[in-house]
mmCIF file of N, CA and C in Angstrom:
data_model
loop_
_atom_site.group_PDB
_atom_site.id
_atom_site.type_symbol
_atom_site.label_atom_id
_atom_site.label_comp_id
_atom_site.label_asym_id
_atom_site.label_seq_id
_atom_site.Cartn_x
_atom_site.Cartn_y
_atom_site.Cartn_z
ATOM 1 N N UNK A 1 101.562 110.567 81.409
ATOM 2 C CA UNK A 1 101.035 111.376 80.354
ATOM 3 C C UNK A 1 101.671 112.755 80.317
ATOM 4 N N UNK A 2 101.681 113.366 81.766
ATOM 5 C CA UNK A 2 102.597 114.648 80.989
ATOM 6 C C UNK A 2 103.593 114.575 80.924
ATOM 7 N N UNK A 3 104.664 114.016 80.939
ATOM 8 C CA UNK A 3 105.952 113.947 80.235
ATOM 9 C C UNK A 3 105.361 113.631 78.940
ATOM 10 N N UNK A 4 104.940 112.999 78.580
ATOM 11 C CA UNK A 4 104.650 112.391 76.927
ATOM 12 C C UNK A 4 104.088 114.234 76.404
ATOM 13 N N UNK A 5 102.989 114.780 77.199
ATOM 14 C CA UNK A 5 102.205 116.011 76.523
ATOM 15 C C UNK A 5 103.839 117.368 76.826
ATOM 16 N N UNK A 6 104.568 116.893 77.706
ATOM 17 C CA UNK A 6 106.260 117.750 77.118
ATOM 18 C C UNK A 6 106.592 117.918 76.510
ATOM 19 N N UNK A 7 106.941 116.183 76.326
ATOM 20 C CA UNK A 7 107.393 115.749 74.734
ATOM 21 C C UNK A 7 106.925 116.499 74.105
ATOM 22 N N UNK A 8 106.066 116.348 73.607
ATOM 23 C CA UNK A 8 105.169 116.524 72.275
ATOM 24 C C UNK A 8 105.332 118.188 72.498
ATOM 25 N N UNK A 9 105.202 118.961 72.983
ATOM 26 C CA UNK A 9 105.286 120.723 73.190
ATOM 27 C C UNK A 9 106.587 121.052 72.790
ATOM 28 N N UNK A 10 107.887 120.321 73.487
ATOM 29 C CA UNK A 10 108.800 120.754 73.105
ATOM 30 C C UNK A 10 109.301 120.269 71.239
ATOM 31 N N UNK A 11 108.914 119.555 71.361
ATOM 32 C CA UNK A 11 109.384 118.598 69.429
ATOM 33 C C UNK A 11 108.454 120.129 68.757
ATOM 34 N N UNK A 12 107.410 120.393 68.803
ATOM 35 C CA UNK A 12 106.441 121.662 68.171
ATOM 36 C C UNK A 12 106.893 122.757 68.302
ATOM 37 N N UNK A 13 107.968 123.349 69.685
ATOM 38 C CA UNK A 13 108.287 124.141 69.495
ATOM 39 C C UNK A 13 109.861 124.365 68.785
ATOM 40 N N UNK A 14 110.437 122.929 68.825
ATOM 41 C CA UNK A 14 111.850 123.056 68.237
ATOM 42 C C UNK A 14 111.242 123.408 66.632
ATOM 43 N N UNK A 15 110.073 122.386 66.161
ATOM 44 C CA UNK A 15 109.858 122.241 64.562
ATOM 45 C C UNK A 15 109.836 123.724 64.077
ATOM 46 N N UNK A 16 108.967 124.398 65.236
ATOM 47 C CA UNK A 16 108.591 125.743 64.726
ATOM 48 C C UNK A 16 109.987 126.903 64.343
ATOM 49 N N UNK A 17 110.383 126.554 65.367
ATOM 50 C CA UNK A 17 111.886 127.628 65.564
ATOM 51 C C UNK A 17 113.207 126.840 64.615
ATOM 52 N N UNK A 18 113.089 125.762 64.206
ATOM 53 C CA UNK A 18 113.827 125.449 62.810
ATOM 54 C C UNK A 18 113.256 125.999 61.440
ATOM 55 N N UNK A 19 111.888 125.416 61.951
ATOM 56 C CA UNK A 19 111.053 126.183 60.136
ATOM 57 C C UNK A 19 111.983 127.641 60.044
ATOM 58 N N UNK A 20 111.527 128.372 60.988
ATOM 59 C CA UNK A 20 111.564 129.581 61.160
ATOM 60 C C UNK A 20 112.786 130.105 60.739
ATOM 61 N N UNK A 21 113.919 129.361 60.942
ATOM 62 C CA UNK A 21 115.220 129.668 61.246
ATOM 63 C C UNK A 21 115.880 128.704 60.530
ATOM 64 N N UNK A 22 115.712 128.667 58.730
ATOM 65 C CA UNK A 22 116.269 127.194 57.774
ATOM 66 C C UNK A 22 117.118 128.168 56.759
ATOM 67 N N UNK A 23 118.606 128.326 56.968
ATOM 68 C CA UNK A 23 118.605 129.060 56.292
ATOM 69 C C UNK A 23 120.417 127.915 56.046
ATOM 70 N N UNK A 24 120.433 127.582 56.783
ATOM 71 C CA UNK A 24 121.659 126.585 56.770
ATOM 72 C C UNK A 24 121.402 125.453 56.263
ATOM 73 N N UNK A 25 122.162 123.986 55.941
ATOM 74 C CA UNK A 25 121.867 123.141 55.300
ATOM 75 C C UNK A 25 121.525 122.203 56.400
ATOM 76 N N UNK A 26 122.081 122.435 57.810
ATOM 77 C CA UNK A 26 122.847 121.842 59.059
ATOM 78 C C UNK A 26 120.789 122.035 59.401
ATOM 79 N N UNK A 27 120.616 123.425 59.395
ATOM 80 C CA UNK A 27 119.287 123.454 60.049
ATOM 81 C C UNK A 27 117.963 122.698 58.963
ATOM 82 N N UNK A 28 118.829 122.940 57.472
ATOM 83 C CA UNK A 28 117.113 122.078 56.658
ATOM 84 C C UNK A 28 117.214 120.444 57.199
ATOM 85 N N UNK A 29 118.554 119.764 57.528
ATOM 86 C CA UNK A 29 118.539 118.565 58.148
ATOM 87 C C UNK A 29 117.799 118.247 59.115
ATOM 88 N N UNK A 30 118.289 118.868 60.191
ATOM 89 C CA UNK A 30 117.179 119.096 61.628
ATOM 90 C C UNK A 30 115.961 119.038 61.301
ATOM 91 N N UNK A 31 115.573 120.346 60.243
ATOM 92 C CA UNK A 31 113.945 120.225 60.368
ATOM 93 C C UNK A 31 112.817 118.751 59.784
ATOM 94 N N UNK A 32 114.376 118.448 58.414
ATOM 95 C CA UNK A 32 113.819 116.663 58.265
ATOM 96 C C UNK A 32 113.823 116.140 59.505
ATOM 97 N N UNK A 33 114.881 116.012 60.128
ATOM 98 C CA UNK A 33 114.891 115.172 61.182
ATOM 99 C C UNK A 33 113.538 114.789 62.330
ATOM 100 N N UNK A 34 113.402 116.576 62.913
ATOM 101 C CA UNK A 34 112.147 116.998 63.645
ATOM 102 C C UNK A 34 110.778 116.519 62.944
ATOM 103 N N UNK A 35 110.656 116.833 61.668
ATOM 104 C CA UNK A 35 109.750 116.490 60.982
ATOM 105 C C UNK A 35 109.252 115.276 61.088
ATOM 106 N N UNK A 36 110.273 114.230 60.851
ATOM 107 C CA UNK A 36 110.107 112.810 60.737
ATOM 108 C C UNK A 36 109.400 112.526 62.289
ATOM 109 N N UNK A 37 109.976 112.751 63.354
ATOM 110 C CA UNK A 37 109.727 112.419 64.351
ATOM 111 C C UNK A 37 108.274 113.092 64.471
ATOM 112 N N UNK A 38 107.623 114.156 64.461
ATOM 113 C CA UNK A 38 106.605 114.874 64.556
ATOM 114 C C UNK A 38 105.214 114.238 63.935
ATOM 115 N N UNK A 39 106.114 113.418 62.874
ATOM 116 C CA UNK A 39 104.963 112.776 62.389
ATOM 117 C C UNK A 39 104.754 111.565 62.881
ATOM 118 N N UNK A 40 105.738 110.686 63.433
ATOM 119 C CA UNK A 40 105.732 109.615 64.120
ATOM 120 C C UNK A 40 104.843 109.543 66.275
ATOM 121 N N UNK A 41 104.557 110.292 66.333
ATOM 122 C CA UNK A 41 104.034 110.758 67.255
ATOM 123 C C UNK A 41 103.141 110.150 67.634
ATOM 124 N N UNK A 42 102.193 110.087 66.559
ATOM 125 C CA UNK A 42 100.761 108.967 66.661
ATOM 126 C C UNK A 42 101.039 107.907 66.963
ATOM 127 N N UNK A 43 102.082 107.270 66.458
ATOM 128 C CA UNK A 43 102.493 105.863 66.696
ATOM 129 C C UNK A 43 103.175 105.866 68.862
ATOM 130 N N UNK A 44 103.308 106.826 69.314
ATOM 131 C CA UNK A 44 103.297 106.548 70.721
ATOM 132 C C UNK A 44 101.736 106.210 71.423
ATOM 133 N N UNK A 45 102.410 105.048 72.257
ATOM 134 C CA UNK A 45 100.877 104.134 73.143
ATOM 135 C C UNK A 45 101.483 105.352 74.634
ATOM 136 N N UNK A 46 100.083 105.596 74.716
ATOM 137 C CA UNK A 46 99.776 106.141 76.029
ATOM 138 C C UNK A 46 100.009 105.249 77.260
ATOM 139 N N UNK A 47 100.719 105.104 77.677
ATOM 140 C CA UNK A 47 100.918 103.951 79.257
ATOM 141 C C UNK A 47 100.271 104.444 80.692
ATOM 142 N N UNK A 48 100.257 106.085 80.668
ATOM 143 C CA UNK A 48 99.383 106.257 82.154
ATOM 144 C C UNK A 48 99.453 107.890 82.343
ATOM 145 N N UNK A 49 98.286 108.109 82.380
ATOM 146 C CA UNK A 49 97.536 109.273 82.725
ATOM 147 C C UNK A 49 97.021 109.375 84.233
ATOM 148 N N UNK A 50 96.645 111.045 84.838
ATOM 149 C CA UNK A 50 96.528 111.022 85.843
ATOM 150 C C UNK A 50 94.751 111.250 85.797
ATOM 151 N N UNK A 51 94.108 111.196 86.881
ATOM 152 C CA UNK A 51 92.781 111.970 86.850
ATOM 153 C C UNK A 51 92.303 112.773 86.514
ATOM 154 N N UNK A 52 93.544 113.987 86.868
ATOM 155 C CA UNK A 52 92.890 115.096 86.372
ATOM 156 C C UNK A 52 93.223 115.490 85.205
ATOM 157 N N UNK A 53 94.541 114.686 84.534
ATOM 158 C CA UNK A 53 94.190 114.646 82.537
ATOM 159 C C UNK A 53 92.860 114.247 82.041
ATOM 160 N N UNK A 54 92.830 113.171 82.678
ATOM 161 C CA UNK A 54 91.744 112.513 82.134
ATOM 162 C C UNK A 54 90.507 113.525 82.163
ATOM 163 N N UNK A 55 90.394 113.632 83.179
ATOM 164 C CA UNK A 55 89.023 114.522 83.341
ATOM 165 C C UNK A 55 88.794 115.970 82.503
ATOM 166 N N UNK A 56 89.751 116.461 82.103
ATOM 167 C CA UNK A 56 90.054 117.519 81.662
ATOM 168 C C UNK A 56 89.903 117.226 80.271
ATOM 169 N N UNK A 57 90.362 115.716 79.784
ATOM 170 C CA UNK A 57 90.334 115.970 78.174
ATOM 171 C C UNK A 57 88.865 115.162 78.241
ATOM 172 N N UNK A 58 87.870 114.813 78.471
ATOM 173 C CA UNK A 58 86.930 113.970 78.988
ATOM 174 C C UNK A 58 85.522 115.162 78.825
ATOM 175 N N UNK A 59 86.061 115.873 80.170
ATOM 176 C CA UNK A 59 85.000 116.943 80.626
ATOM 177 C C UNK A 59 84.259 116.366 81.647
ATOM 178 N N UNK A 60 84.449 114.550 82.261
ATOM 179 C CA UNK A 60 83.517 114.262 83.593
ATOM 180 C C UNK A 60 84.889 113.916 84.455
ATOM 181 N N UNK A 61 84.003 113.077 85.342
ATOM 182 C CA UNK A 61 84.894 112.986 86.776
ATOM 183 C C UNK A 61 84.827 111.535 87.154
ATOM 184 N N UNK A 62 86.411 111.175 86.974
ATOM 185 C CA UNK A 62 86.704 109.979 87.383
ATOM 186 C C UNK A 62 87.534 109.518 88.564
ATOM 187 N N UNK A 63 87.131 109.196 89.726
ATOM 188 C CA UNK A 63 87.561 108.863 90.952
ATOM 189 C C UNK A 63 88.893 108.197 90.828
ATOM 190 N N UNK A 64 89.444 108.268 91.720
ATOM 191 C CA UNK A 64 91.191 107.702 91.364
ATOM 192 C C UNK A 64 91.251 106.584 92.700
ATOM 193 N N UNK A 65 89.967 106.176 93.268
ATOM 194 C CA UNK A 65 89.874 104.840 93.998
ATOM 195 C C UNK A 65 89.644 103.450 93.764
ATOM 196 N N UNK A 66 88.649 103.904 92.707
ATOM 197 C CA UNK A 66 88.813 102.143 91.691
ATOM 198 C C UNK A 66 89.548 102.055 90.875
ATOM 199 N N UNK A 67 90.618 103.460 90.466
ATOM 200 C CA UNK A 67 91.978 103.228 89.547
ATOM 201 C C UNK A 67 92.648 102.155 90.972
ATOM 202 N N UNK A 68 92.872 102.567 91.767
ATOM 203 C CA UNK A 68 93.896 102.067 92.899
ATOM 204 C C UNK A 68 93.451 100.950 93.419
ATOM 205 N N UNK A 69 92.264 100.237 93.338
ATOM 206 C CA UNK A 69 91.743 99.550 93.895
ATOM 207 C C UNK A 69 92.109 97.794 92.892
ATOM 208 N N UNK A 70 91.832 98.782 91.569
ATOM 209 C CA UNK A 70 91.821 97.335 90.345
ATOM 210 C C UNK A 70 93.786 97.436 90.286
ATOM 211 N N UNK A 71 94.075 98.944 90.545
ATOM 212 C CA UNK A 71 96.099 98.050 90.234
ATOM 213 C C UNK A 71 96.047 97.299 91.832
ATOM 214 N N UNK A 72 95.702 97.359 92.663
ATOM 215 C CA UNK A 72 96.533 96.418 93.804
ATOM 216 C C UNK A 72 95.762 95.333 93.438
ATOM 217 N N UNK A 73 94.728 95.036 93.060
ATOM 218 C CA UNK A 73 94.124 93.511 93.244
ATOM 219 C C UNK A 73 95.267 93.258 91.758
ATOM 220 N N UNK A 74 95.595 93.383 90.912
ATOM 221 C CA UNK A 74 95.965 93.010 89.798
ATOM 222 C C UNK A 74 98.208 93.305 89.546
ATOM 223 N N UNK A 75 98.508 93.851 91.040
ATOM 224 C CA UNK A 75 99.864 93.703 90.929
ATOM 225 C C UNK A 75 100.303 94.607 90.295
ATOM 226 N N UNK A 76 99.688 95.847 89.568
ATOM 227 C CA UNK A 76 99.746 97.112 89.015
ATOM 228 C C UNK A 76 100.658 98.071 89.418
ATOM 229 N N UNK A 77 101.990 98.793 89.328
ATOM 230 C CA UNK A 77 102.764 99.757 89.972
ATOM 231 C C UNK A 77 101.849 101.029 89.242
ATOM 232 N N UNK A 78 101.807 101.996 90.556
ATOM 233 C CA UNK A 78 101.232 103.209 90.323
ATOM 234 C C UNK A 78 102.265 104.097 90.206
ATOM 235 N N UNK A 79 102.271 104.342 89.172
ATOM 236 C CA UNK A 79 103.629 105.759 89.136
ATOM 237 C C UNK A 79 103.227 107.248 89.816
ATOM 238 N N UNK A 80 103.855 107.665 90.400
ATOM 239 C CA UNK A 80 103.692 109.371 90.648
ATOM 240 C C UNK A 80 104.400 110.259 89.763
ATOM 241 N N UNK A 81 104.072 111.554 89.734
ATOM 242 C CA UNK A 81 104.635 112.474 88.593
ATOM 243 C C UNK A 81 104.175 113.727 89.641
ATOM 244 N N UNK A 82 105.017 114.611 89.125
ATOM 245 C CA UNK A 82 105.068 115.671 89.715
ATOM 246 C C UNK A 82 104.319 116.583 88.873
ATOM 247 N N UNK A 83 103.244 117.439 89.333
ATOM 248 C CA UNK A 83 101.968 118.527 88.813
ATOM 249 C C UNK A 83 102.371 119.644 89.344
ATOM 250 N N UNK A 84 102.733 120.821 89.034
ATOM 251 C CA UNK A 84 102.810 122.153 89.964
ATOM 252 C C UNK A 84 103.178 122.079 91.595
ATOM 253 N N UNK A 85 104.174 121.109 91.676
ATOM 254 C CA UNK A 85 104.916 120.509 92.952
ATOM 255 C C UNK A 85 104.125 120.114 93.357
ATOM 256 N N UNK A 86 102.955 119.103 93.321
ATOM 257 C CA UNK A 86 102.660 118.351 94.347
ATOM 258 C C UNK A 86 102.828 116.535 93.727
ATOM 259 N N UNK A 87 103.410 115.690 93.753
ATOM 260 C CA UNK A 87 102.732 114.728 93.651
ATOM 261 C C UNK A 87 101.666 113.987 93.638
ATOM 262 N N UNK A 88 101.528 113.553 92.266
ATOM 263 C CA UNK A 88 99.973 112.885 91.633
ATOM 264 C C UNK A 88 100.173 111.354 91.445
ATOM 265 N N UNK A 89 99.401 110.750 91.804
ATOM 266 C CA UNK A 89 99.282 109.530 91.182
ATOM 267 C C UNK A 89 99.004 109.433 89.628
ATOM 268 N N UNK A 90 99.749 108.467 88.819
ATOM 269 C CA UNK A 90 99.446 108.308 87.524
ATOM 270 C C UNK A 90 99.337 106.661 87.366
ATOM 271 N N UNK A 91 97.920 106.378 86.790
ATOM 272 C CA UNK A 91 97.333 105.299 86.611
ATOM 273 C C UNK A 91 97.768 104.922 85.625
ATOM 274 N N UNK A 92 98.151 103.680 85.307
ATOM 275 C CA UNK A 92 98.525 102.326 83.902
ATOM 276 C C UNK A 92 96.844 102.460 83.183
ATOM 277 N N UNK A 93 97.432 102.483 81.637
ATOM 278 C CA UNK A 93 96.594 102.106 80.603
ATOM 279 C C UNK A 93 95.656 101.113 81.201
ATOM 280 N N UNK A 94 96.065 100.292 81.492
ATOM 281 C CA UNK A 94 95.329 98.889 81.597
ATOM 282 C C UNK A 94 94.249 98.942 82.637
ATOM 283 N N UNK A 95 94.508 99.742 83.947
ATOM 284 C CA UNK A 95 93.656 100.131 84.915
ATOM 285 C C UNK A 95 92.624 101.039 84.592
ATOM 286 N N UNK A 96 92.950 101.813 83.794
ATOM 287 C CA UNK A 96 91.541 102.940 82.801
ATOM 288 C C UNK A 96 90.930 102.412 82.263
ATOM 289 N N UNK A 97 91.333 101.350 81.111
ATOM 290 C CA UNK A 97 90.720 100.646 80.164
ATOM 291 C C UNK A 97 89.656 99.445 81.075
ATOM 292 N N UNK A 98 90.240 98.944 82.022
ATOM 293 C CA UNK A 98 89.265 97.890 82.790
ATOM 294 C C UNK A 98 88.489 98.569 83.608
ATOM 295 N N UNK A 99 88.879 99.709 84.008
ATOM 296 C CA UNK A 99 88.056 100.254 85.511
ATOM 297 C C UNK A 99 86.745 101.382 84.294
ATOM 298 N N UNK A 100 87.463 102.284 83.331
ATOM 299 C CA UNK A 100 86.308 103.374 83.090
ATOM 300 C C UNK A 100 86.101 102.894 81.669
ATOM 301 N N UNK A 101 86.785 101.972 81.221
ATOM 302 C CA UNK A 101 86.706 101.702 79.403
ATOM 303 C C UNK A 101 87.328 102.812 78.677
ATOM 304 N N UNK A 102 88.210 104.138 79.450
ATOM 305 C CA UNK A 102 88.756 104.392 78.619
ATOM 306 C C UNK A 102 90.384 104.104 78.180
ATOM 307 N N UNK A 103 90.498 104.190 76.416
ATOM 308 C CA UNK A 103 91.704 104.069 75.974
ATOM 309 C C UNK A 103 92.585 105.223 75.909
ATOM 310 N N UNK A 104 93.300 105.143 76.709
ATOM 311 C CA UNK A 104 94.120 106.450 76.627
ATOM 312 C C UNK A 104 94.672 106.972 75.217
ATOM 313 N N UNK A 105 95.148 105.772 74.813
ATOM 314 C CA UNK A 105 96.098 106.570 73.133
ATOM 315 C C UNK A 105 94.545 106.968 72.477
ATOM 316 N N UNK A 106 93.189 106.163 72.483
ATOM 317 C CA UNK A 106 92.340 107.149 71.301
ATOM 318 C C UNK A 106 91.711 108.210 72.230
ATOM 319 N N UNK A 107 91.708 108.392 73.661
ATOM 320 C CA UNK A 107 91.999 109.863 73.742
ATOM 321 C C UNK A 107 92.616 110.982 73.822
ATOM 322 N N UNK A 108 94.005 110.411 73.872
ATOM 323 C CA UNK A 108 94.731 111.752 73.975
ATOM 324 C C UNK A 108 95.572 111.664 72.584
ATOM 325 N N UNK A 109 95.691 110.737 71.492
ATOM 326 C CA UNK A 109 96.361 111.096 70.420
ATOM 327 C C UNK A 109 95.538 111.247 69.317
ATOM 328 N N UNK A 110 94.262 111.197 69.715
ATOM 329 C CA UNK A 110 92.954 110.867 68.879
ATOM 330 C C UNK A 110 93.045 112.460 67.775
#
C-alpha cells in the first residue's frame, strides 16, 4: 500500500506543477497525459496493506497475528516494505478480507 499511496502523491504533485506550468504545447500534452492517468487511479486493486495503514484509515486495531496466521495456513507470501527504516510486514488483500472482512480497494480508494 505505500508504494501505491507514492504513487498516487507523486502523479498529484506532477498534475499540479504541469497545471501550473502549461504554457508549452509539450507541457498541455503531459498534463493530458497525467490527467488521463489521475483519473484512472480508481481502477487500481489494492493487493496489501500494512497494520498500521489499516488502522489509521479505520481508526481501530487490528493484530497482525491472524493476518500471519491465515497466510501460512493458506501458502500466502508476506511482503515487507520499508516504514521510516524499519521493516513492516505487508499483508495480501485476501488475508484482510478473510481474517477482518476488510476490502482494501473500498477502503483506501473509496
Amino acid at each position: 500500500m505505500t508504494t501505491l499511496t507514492q504513487a498516487i502523491s507523486a502523479l498529484d504533485t506532477l498534475r499540479e506543477f504541469l497545471l501550473a506550468n502549461e504554457t508549452s504545447d509539450d507541457r498541455q500534452e503531459a498534463v493530458k497525459e497525467v490527467s488521463e492517468l489521475f483519473k484512472q487511479k480508481p481502477k487500481i486493486r489494492i493487493r496489501s496493506a500494512t497494520t498500521t495503514e489499516v488502522n489509521k484509515a479505520t481508526g481501530k486495531t487490528f493484530y497482525w497475528k491472524p493476518l500471519r496466521d491465515y497466510c501460512r495456513a493458506n501458502s500466502l507470501d508476506i511482503d515487507q516494505v520499508e516504514i521510516n527504516g524499519l521493516d513492516v510486514n505487508d499483508y495480501p488483500h485476501e488475508a484482510w478480507l478473510h481474517v477482518y472482512d476488510i476490502n482494501l480497494d473500498t477502503l483506501f480508494l473509496a
